[in-house]
Every structure is written in C-alpha cells, then in structure tokens.
Coordinates of C-alpha atoms in Angstrom, one line a residue:
M201 CA 77.8 95.4 135.5
N202 CA 76.2 95.0 138.9
E203 CA 72.7 96.3 138.7
Q204 CA 72.8 97.9 142.2
W205 CA 76.0 99.8 141.3
A206 CA 74.7 100.7 137.8
A207 CA 71.7 102.5 139.4
Y208 CA 73.7 104.1 142.3
Q209 CA 76.6 105.5 140.2
D210 CA 74.4 108.1 138.4
S211 CA 72.2 108.9 141.4
K212 CA 72.0 112.2 143.3
A213 CA 72.7 110.1 146.4
F214 CA 76.2 109.1 145.1
A215 CA 77.0 112.6 143.9
G216 CA 76.1 113.9 147.3
R217 CA 78.2 111.3 149.1
V218 CA 81.2 112.1 146.9
A219 CA 80.8 115.8 147.6
T220 CA 80.7 115.1 151.3
L221 CA 83.7 112.8 151.4
Y222 CA 86.0 114.1 148.7
G223 CA 84.8 117.6 147.7
A224 CA 82.5 119.1 145.1
G225 CA 83.1 119.3 141.3
E226 CA 82.5 117.3 138.2
D227 CA 86.2 116.2 138.1
V228 CA 86.0 114.9 141.6
L229 CA 82.7 113.1 140.9
A230 CA 84.1 111.5 137.7
L231 CA 87.3 110.4 139.5
Q232 CA 85.4 108.7 142.3
K233 CA 82.8 107.2 140.0
A234 CA 85.7 105.5 138.0
R235 CA 87.4 104.5 141.2
Y236 CA 84.4 102.8 142.8
G237 CA 83.4 101.3 139.4
K238 CA 86.8 99.7 139.0
L239 CA 86.4 98.2 142.5
V240 CA 83.1 96.6 141.5
E241 CA 84.6 95.3 138.3
R242 CA 87.4 93.7 140.3
F243 CA 85.0 92.2 142.7
E244 CA 83.0 90.5 140.0
A245 CA 86.1 89.3 138.2
R246 CA 87.4 87.8 141.5
F247 CA 84.2 86.6 143.1
G248 CA 81.6 86.4 140.3
A249 CA 78.8 88.6 139.1
Q250 CA 76.1 89.6 141.5
K251 CA 72.8 91.3 140.9
G252 CA 72.8 93.1 144.2
G253 CA 74.0 92.6 147.8
L254 CA 77.0 94.8 147.5
C255 CA 78.1 97.5 150.0
F256 CA 80.8 100.2 149.9
F257 CA 82.7 101.3 153.0
S258 CA 85.3 104.0 153.4
A259 CA 87.9 104.9 156.1
P260 CA 90.1 108.0 155.8
G261 CA 93.8 108.4 156.3
R262 CA 94.9 110.8 158.9
T263 CA 97.6 113.5 159.4
E264 CA 99.1 114.2 162.8
I265 CA 99.2 117.9 163.4
G266 CA 100.5 118.0 167.0
G267 CA 101.4 115.5 169.7
N268 CA 104.2 113.5 168.2
H269 CA 104.7 110.3 170.2
T270 CA 102.5 111.3 173.1
D271 CA 99.4 109.1 172.7
H272 CA 101.0 105.8 173.9
N273 CA 101.8 107.5 177.2
N274 CA 98.3 108.8 177.6
G275 CA 99.0 112.3 176.3
R276 CA 97.3 114.8 174.0
V277 CA 97.3 114.9 170.2
L278 CA 95.9 117.1 167.5
A279 CA 95.0 115.1 164.4
A280 CA 92.8 115.3 161.3
A281 CA 91.2 112.9 158.9
V282 CA 92.1 113.7 155.3
D283 CA 90.5 113.2 151.9
L284 CA 92.6 110.2 151.0
D285 CA 90.9 106.9 152.0
T286 CA 90.7 103.2 151.9
I287 CA 87.5 101.8 150.3
A288 CA 86.0 98.4 150.0
C289 CA 83.3 96.7 147.9
V290 CA 81.8 94.0 150.1
S291 CA 79.3 91.2 150.1
A292 CA 78.3 89.2 153.1
T293 CA 78.6 85.3 153.0
E294 CA 77.4 82.5 155.2
D295 CA 80.6 80.4 155.1
H296 CA 82.2 82.0 158.2
T297 CA 85.2 82.9 156.0
I298 CA 86.6 86.3 155.1
V299 CA 88.4 86.8 151.8
V300 CA 90.0 90.1 151.1
D301 CA 91.5 91.0 147.7
S302 CA 93.5 94.2 148.2
E303 CA 94.8 96.0 145.1
G304 CA 98.4 95.1 144.5
F305 CA 98.5 92.2 147.0
A306 CA 97.7 88.5 147.0
P307 CA 94.2 87.7 148.3
I308 CA 94.0 86.8 151.9
T309 CA 91.6 84.2 153.4
V310 CA 90.7 84.1 157.1
K311 CA 88.6 81.3 158.6
L312 CA 86.7 82.5 161.6
D313 CA 86.5 79.2 163.5
N314 CA 89.7 80.0 165.5
L315 CA 90.5 83.6 166.3
D316 CA 93.3 83.1 168.8
V317 CA 96.4 85.3 168.6
R318 CA 99.1 83.7 166.5
E319 CA 102.7 85.1 166.9
K320 CA 103.7 83.6 163.6
D321 CA 101.3 86.1 161.9
F322 CA 102.7 89.2 163.6
G323 CA 103.3 92.0 161.1
T324 CA 100.9 90.7 158.5
T325 CA 97.7 91.9 157.0
L326 CA 96.2 88.6 157.8
A327 CA 96.7 89.3 161.5
L328 CA 94.9 92.6 161.1
I329 CA 91.8 91.0 159.5
R330 CA 91.8 88.0 161.9
G331 CA 92.5 90.2 164.9
T332 CA 89.6 92.6 164.1
A333 CA 87.2 89.7 164.0
G334 CA 88.7 88.3 167.2
V335 CA 88.6 91.5 169.2
M336 CA 85.0 92.3 168.1
Q337 CA 83.8 88.8 169.0
E338 CA 85.6 89.1 172.4
M339 CA 83.7 92.4 173.0
G340 CA 80.4 90.7 172.3
Y341 CA 79.8 91.9 168.7
K342 CA 78.7 89.6 165.9
V343 CA 81.1 88.6 163.2
G344 CA 80.7 86.7 160.0
G345 CA 82.1 86.0 156.6
F346 CA 82.4 88.4 153.7
R347 CA 84.1 88.9 150.4
A348 CA 85.8 92.2 149.7
T349 CA 87.9 94.0 147.1
I350 CA 89.8 96.9 148.6
S351 CA 91.6 99.9 147.1
S352 CA 93.4 102.7 148.8
S353 CA 94.6 106.2 148.0
V354 CA 96.4 106.2 151.4
L355 CA 99.6 104.8 150.1
R356 CA 101.6 102.5 152.3
G357 CA 104.5 104.3 153.9
S358 CA 103.0 107.7 153.1
G359 CA 102.8 108.7 156.8
L360 CA 99.0 109.1 156.5
S361 CA 98.4 105.8 158.4
S362 CA 97.3 103.3 155.8
S363 CA 97.4 100.6 158.5
A364 CA 94.9 102.4 160.8
A365 CA 92.6 103.2 157.9
F366 CA 92.6 99.5 157.0
E367 CA 92.0 98.3 160.5
V368 CA 89.2 100.8 161.0
L369 CA 87.7 99.8 157.6
I370 CA 87.6 96.1 158.5
A371 CA 85.9 96.9 161.8
A372 CA 83.4 99.1 160.0
I373 CA 82.6 96.3 157.5
L374 CA 82.0 93.7 160.2
D375 CA 79.9 96.2 162.1
G376 CA 77.9 97.2 159.1
L377 CA 77.2 93.7 157.9
Y378 CA 76.5 92.0 161.2
N379 CA 75.7 94.6 163.8
G380 CA 73.7 97.3 162.0
F381 CA 76.6 99.8 162.1
I382 CA 76.0 100.4 165.8
V383 CA 79.6 100.6 167.1
D384 CA 80.5 104.2 168.0
A385 CA 83.6 105.7 166.5
K386 CA 85.6 105.8 169.7
T387 CA 85.0 102.1 170.4
R388 CA 85.9 101.2 166.8
A389 CA 89.2 103.0 167.2
V390 CA 89.9 101.0 170.5
I391 CA 89.1 97.8 168.6
A392 CA 91.6 98.7 165.9
Q393 CA 94.4 99.7 168.3
K394 CA 94.0 96.4 170.3
V395 CA 94.3 94.5 167.0
E396 CA 97.5 96.2 166.1
N397 CA 98.9 95.8 169.7
V398 CA 97.9 92.2 170.3
Y399 CA 97.5 90.5 166.9
F400 CA 99.9 92.5 164.8
G401 CA 102.6 92.9 167.5
K402 CA 103.1 96.7 167.3
P403 CA 102.8 98.7 170.5
C404 CA 101.2 101.7 168.9
G405 CA 99.1 104.4 170.6
L406 CA 95.5 105.2 169.7
M407 CA 95.9 108.4 167.8
D408 CA 95.9 107.0 164.2
Q409 CA 92.9 104.8 164.7
M410 CA 90.9 107.5 166.5
A411 CA 91.5 110.1 163.9
S412 CA 90.5 107.8 161.1
S413 CA 87.4 106.5 162.9
V414 CA 86.1 109.8 164.2
G415 CA 86.9 112.2 161.3
G416 CA 87.4 115.9 161.2
M417 CA 90.2 117.7 163.1
V418 CA 90.2 116.8 166.7
T419 CA 92.2 117.1 169.9
I420 CA 92.3 113.8 171.7
D421 CA 93.2 113.5 175.4
F422 CA 94.2 110.0 176.4
K423 CA 94.5 110.7 180.1
E424 CA 91.5 108.5 181.0
K425 CA 90.6 105.2 179.5
D426 CA 87.6 106.8 177.8
A427 CA 89.6 109.3 175.7
K428 CA 88.2 112.8 175.5
V429 CA 87.7 113.9 171.8
E430 CA 87.1 117.5 171.0
A431 CA 86.3 118.8 167.5
I432 CA 88.3 121.8 166.3
A433 CA 87.5 124.0 163.3
G434 CA 90.4 124.9 161.1
D435 CA 90.6 126.0 157.5
F436 CA 94.2 126.3 156.4
A437 CA 93.2 127.2 152.9
A438 CA 91.3 130.2 154.1
K439 CA 94.5 131.5 155.6
G440 CA 96.3 131.1 152.3
Y441 CA 98.2 127.9 153.1
A442 CA 98.2 124.4 151.7
L443 CA 98.7 121.4 153.9
C444 CA 101.4 119.4 152.2
V445 CA 102.7 116.0 153.2
V446 CA 106.0 114.8 151.6
N447 CA 106.7 111.1 151.3
T448 CA 110.5 110.7 151.5
G449 CA 110.2 107.1 150.3
G450 CA 111.6 105.4 153.4
D451 CA 110.4 101.9 154.4
H452 CA 108.8 101.4 157.9
G453 CA 109.0 97.6 157.6
D454 CA 112.0 97.0 159.8
L455 CA 111.6 99.9 162.2
T456 CA 109.2 98.4 164.8
D457 CA 111.9 98.1 167.4
D458 CA 112.9 101.8 166.9
Y459 CA 109.2 102.8 167.4
A460 CA 108.9 100.5 170.4
A461 CA 112.0 102.0 172.1
I462 CA 110.4 105.4 172.3
R463 CA 107.5 104.1 174.3
K464 CA 109.7 101.8 176.3
E465 CA 112.1 104.6 177.3
M466 CA 109.3 107.0 178.2
E467 CA 107.6 104.3 180.3
A468 CA 111.0 103.6 182.0
V469 CA 111.1 107.1 183.3
A470 CA 107.5 106.8 184.5
A471 CA 108.4 103.5 186.2
H472 CA 111.3 105.2 188.0
F473 CA 108.6 107.1 189.9
G474 CA 106.3 104.1 190.4
K475 CA 104.0 105.0 187.5
H476 CA 103.0 103.3 184.3
V477 CA 103.1 106.2 181.8
L478 CA 104.5 109.7 181.8
R479 CA 101.0 111.3 182.0
E480 CA 100.9 110.1 185.6
V481 CA 104.1 112.0 186.4
E482 CA 104.4 115.7 186.9
P483 CA 107.0 117.4 184.7
E484 CA 108.4 119.2 187.8
T485 CA 108.9 115.9 189.5
V486 CA 111.2 114.6 186.7
E487 CA 113.0 118.0 186.5
S488 CA 113.7 118.0 190.2
R489 CA 115.4 114.6 190.1
I490 CA 116.7 114.6 186.5
G491 CA 120.3 113.6 187.4
E492 CA 118.9 110.5 189.2
V493 CA 116.6 109.7 186.3
R494 CA 119.5 110.1 183.8
R495 CA 121.6 107.6 185.8
A496 CA 118.8 105.1 186.1
C497 CA 117.2 105.4 182.6
G498 CA 119.9 106.9 180.3
D499 CA 120.2 110.2 178.5
R500 CA 117.9 109.4 175.6
A501 CA 115.1 108.4 177.9
V502 CA 115.4 111.8 179.7
L503 CA 115.3 113.7 176.4
R504 CA 112.3 111.7 175.2
A505 CA 110.5 112.5 178.5
I506 CA 111.3 116.2 178.0
H507 CA 109.8 115.9 174.5
Y508 CA 106.7 114.3 175.9
F509 CA 106.0 116.9 178.5
E510 CA 106.7 119.9 176.2
E511 CA 104.7 118.3 173.3
N512 CA 101.8 117.6 175.5
A513 CA 101.6 121.3 176.5
R514 CA 102.3 122.4 173.0
T515 CA 99.3 120.5 171.7
L516 CA 96.9 122.5 173.9
A517 CA 98.6 125.7 172.7
Q518 CA 98.1 124.7 169.1
R519 CA 94.4 124.0 169.8
D520 CA 94.0 127.5 171.4
A521 CA 95.8 129.2 168.5
L522 CA 93.4 127.5 166.0
V523 CA 90.3 128.3 168.0
A524 CA 91.5 132.0 168.1
G525 CA 92.2 132.0 164.4
D526 CA 95.8 132.9 165.0
F527 CA 97.6 130.9 162.3
A528 CA 100.9 132.7 162.9
A529 CA 101.0 131.4 166.4
F530 CA 99.9 128.0 165.3
A531 CA 102.7 127.8 162.7
R532 CA 105.4 128.7 165.2
L533 CA 104.2 125.9 167.4
V534 CA 104.3 123.5 164.5
E535 CA 108.0 124.4 164.0
K536 CA 108.8 123.9 167.7
S537 CA 107.1 120.5 167.5
G538 CA 109.3 119.5 164.6
H539 CA 112.5 120.7 166.4
S540 CA 111.6 118.7 169.5
S541 CA 111.1 115.5 167.5
F542 CA 114.5 116.0 165.9
E543 CA 116.4 117.1 169.0
C544 CA 114.7 115.3 172.0
C545 CA 112.5 112.5 170.7
Q546 CA 115.2 111.6 168.1
N547 CA 112.9 109.9 165.7
V548 CA 113.8 111.7 162.5
Y549 CA 116.4 109.2 161.3
C550 CA 117.6 105.8 162.5
A551 CA 120.9 106.0 164.3
S552 CA 121.9 102.5 162.9
S553 CA 121.5 103.7 159.3
P554 CA 122.9 107.3 159.2
K555 CA 123.3 107.3 155.4
H556 CA 119.5 107.2 155.0
Q557 CA 118.2 110.5 156.2
G558 CA 115.3 111.4 153.9
L559 CA 113.3 113.1 156.6
S560 CA 116.3 115.2 157.6
A561 CA 116.8 116.3 154.0
A562 CA 113.1 117.1 153.6
L563 CA 113.1 119.2 156.7
A564 CA 116.3 121.1 155.8
I565 CA 114.9 122.0 152.3
S566 CA 111.6 123.0 153.9
Q567 CA 113.4 125.3 156.3
S568 CA 115.3 126.8 153.4
I569 CA 112.2 127.6 151.3
L570 CA 109.7 128.4 154.0
S571 CA 111.7 130.2 156.7
G572 CA 110.3 133.8 157.0
T573 CA 107.3 133.1 154.8
G574 CA 104.8 132.4 157.7
G575 CA 104.8 128.7 156.7
A576 CA 105.8 125.8 158.9
W577 CA 107.3 122.3 158.7
R578 CA 107.7 119.3 161.0
M579 CA 108.2 115.6 161.2
Q580 CA 105.0 113.7 161.6
G581 CA 104.0 110.2 162.5
G582 CA 106.2 107.4 163.9
G583 CA 109.4 108.7 162.3
F584 CA 112.7 107.3 161.3
A585 CA 111.4 107.1 157.7
G586 CA 108.2 108.2 155.9
T587 CA 106.9 111.7 155.7
I588 CA 107.1 115.3 156.9
Q589 CA 104.3 117.8 157.0
A590 CA 104.5 121.4 155.8
F591 CA 102.1 124.4 155.7
V592 CA 103.1 126.1 152.5
P593 CA 102.0 129.6 151.3
D594 CA 99.9 129.4 148.2
A595 CA 102.4 131.4 146.2
L596 CA 105.2 128.9 147.0
I597 CA 103.4 125.6 146.3
K598 CA 104.9 125.1 142.9
R599 CA 108.4 125.9 144.0
Y600 CA 108.1 123.8 147.2
C601 CA 106.7 120.7 145.4
A602 CA 109.4 121.0 142.6
A603 CA 112.1 121.1 145.2
M604 CA 110.8 118.0 147.0
E605 CA 110.3 116.1 143.7
A606 CA 113.9 116.9 142.8
L607 CA 114.8 115.0 146.0
F608 CA 112.3 112.2 146.2
G609 CA 110.8 111.9 142.7
P610 CA 107.5 112.8 141.1
G611 CA 104.3 112.3 143.1
C612 CA 106.0 112.6 146.5
C613 CA 103.9 115.6 147.5
Y614 CA 100.3 115.3 148.7
L615 CA 98.2 118.5 148.9
L616 CA 95.5 117.5 151.4
S617 CA 92.1 118.6 152.4
L618 CA 90.6 117.7 155.7
R619 CA 87.6 115.3 155.8
E620 CA 84.9 115.7 158.4
Q621 CA 83.7 112.1 158.2
G622 CA 85.4 109.2 159.7
A623 CA 84.7 105.6 158.7
V624 CA 81.4 105.4 156.9
R625 CA 79.1 103.1 154.9
V626 CA 79.0 104.7 151.5
M627 CA 76.3 102.5 149.9

C-alpha cells in the first residue's frame, strides 16, 4: 500500500475532509475510506507502486433547481452541487503525457505536444482531456503530464452532470499539479465550458460547470461575461422534504442535435431583433411582434422564447422564496418550471422517438403521488432523456421510490444532499 495513503486514511485530516465533503458519521467515513483506497489500489496496479507523490482531487455533480435552458442565452439559473462526485488519484510526470484510467472505460492517453482542436475527436472523453490542457495553455496557465485513476458516483446519464464534473476535475488537476491551485472557481468553469463547446463539439451553457466548480447552492446570472454568482442558503431536509433525482435510464448519446436546436431557435428569435441572445431582447418586444416572429422563426421557436423569459423571471422568484424560508411558494414555482419545460421548451421527450417517454412517465407518476402533499416535481437538465427532480415529503419517500423503481428498476432514485464545496484538492 502507498505509504502516503496509509498514513492519511486513518488521520483526523481525512476524517475531517470526508465530513466536509460527504457528511458526518462512521458509515460515511468507512465508505469513503474504502472508495479512495480502491482508487489507490487501482492506480498502483495500473501504473506501479509509489511511496509518495500521490494527490486526490474531487469535483461534485450538480442538480439544476431552476433556470432550465436559460444559461446558453445569458439567463439566470439556480443550481446546487451535490454529495455525489468524481474523484481522482493522481501523480505528476515529466513526459508531457496524460494517461487517465477511468473506472469502467479503456485508458486514454493524451500527448501534449499538439493541442489543436480535432473534429474527429468530437464527442469523446479524449477531447475533454486534451481540450482542458489546450484551453488552459491558451489562457497562459502551465500544463504537464500526469497519471490518474478516476472513479465517479455521478453516474453517466444520471442528469447530475457527470461530464461537467469530469471537465472541472481535469482542470483542477492541472491547476493543482502545475499552477499551485490558483485558478479561481469561476475561471475554472469557463475553461470547462469552452472545452465542451470547442473541443467536444457540444454548444452547452455554463451552468453545469459553474455549479460543479463553485459548490453550494447558487444563483448565477450570465447577463455579463463575468457571470454574477450569489450563494443561497437552503435546507430542504429541515423543511421535511427530500431532494430526489430519478434516473429514467434514457441515453443522451444521440441527442446533441436536439439540445442544440433549443439554443439555435432561441437565438433565431433574438437575431430577428438584431441581437445575439434572448437576454438582450425585452419580453415585451417579442410579445408586441409575436405574429411576425412566428412567421419568421416558427411556432416552436416562439414557445421556447416564451419559456426562456418566464423561466428567467421564475428563477429570481425561486431565489426570493428560499431566502424568505417560504418552501411552499418555492415548490409551486418548481412545478411551474416543470410545466414550462414540457409545454413550451418541449424538451421532455424526443419528437422523433415518441415511444420512449421515460421522463413523461416519471413526471406523471410524480404528479399522481405528490399532488396536494406540498411536494414538487420537474424535468431537469438538458432533457429528452435522463432525469427528473422531485421534492418528496419525508413520509412519502418509501412509496415514491418504490413507484419509480417499479418503472425504471432498482437504484434509479438518488436521495441527495447539497455540497458546499466545489472542486477541491482532497490530499
């Protein structure tokens, strides 16, 4: 066993770090000790035993609480980091080569001698690794080689943004190894977004990366280039509700065009008024010329613009309700957000595949169980497949999870806690 890890695993420092990131309790400590220990074992099996020189890094998944498909048009979102994360055991090297061995996947090798964008790599993990090094180098930060084993409790396709957690993690590793961990959380998020846009080929907004990088529950206003991030206190458990995310099992792999169409259509409405994004257009301007916009851009684009404007305002109302401690008002806004995604944004199921409507089924069952209980339910994330989010009264958790598992199988429900820390160096 690595001597460094052997000393750290039983230390008060590790116990304190675990309590901060994952919660207190002997069971939690034992689980994380085993998890990190397994990562060290896999590192030494893959790369050879080392007496020291290992580092651990962690980046959390995120849940979107408000602001569905608003970030890419410079809108507002409400998001939170959660207690599921992607972790890495890392050692720096001098060969200018990155080798990443992620659990469940073939190892990936990236040479840092040429970090140009390669369209043939679009949609691959290799592009995310290479791109992170490329963007950081372009921004003037140092990059270098390392070996890493990576494990994640943010399951792919879970709607908790495993891709953003991975991107933010790689940026944190390069920063920690070669720059003294000096890159601020907002800049790290911008790096990760550019990687996904330019190197990965997905025109995503900045919400996922920002929530993972910054941590806690935050409202983010993307009106200006320097996004405004505001921390919000919110303890759903204290109000008697569990935050539950349900994975319906859909695959995001072939849905990039569907995601991209939302942004494209919103921006088409903005372009009709000579603007780049909807945040630059007043809602009243669109409303006063809506027939003209409909003829120019199409009905769906108009509906998606309506969703954008209403969701942008709703995010502020959600923030105000949480600040006031009014969970009932907050919950009703959550429901309205979900209805708007379904009816206006139209990202709950893919129109080209109407037989596959896992999100629709999850929302319908949620409404049946939670209606009138004070709970709430909504679609979250990019949509078309993936997950929904529900705020479930404590007394109904077993019934709710059982109903969802009857639909989507055991283990589809994640009962989440919020995490105050974003990307961190654990050891």
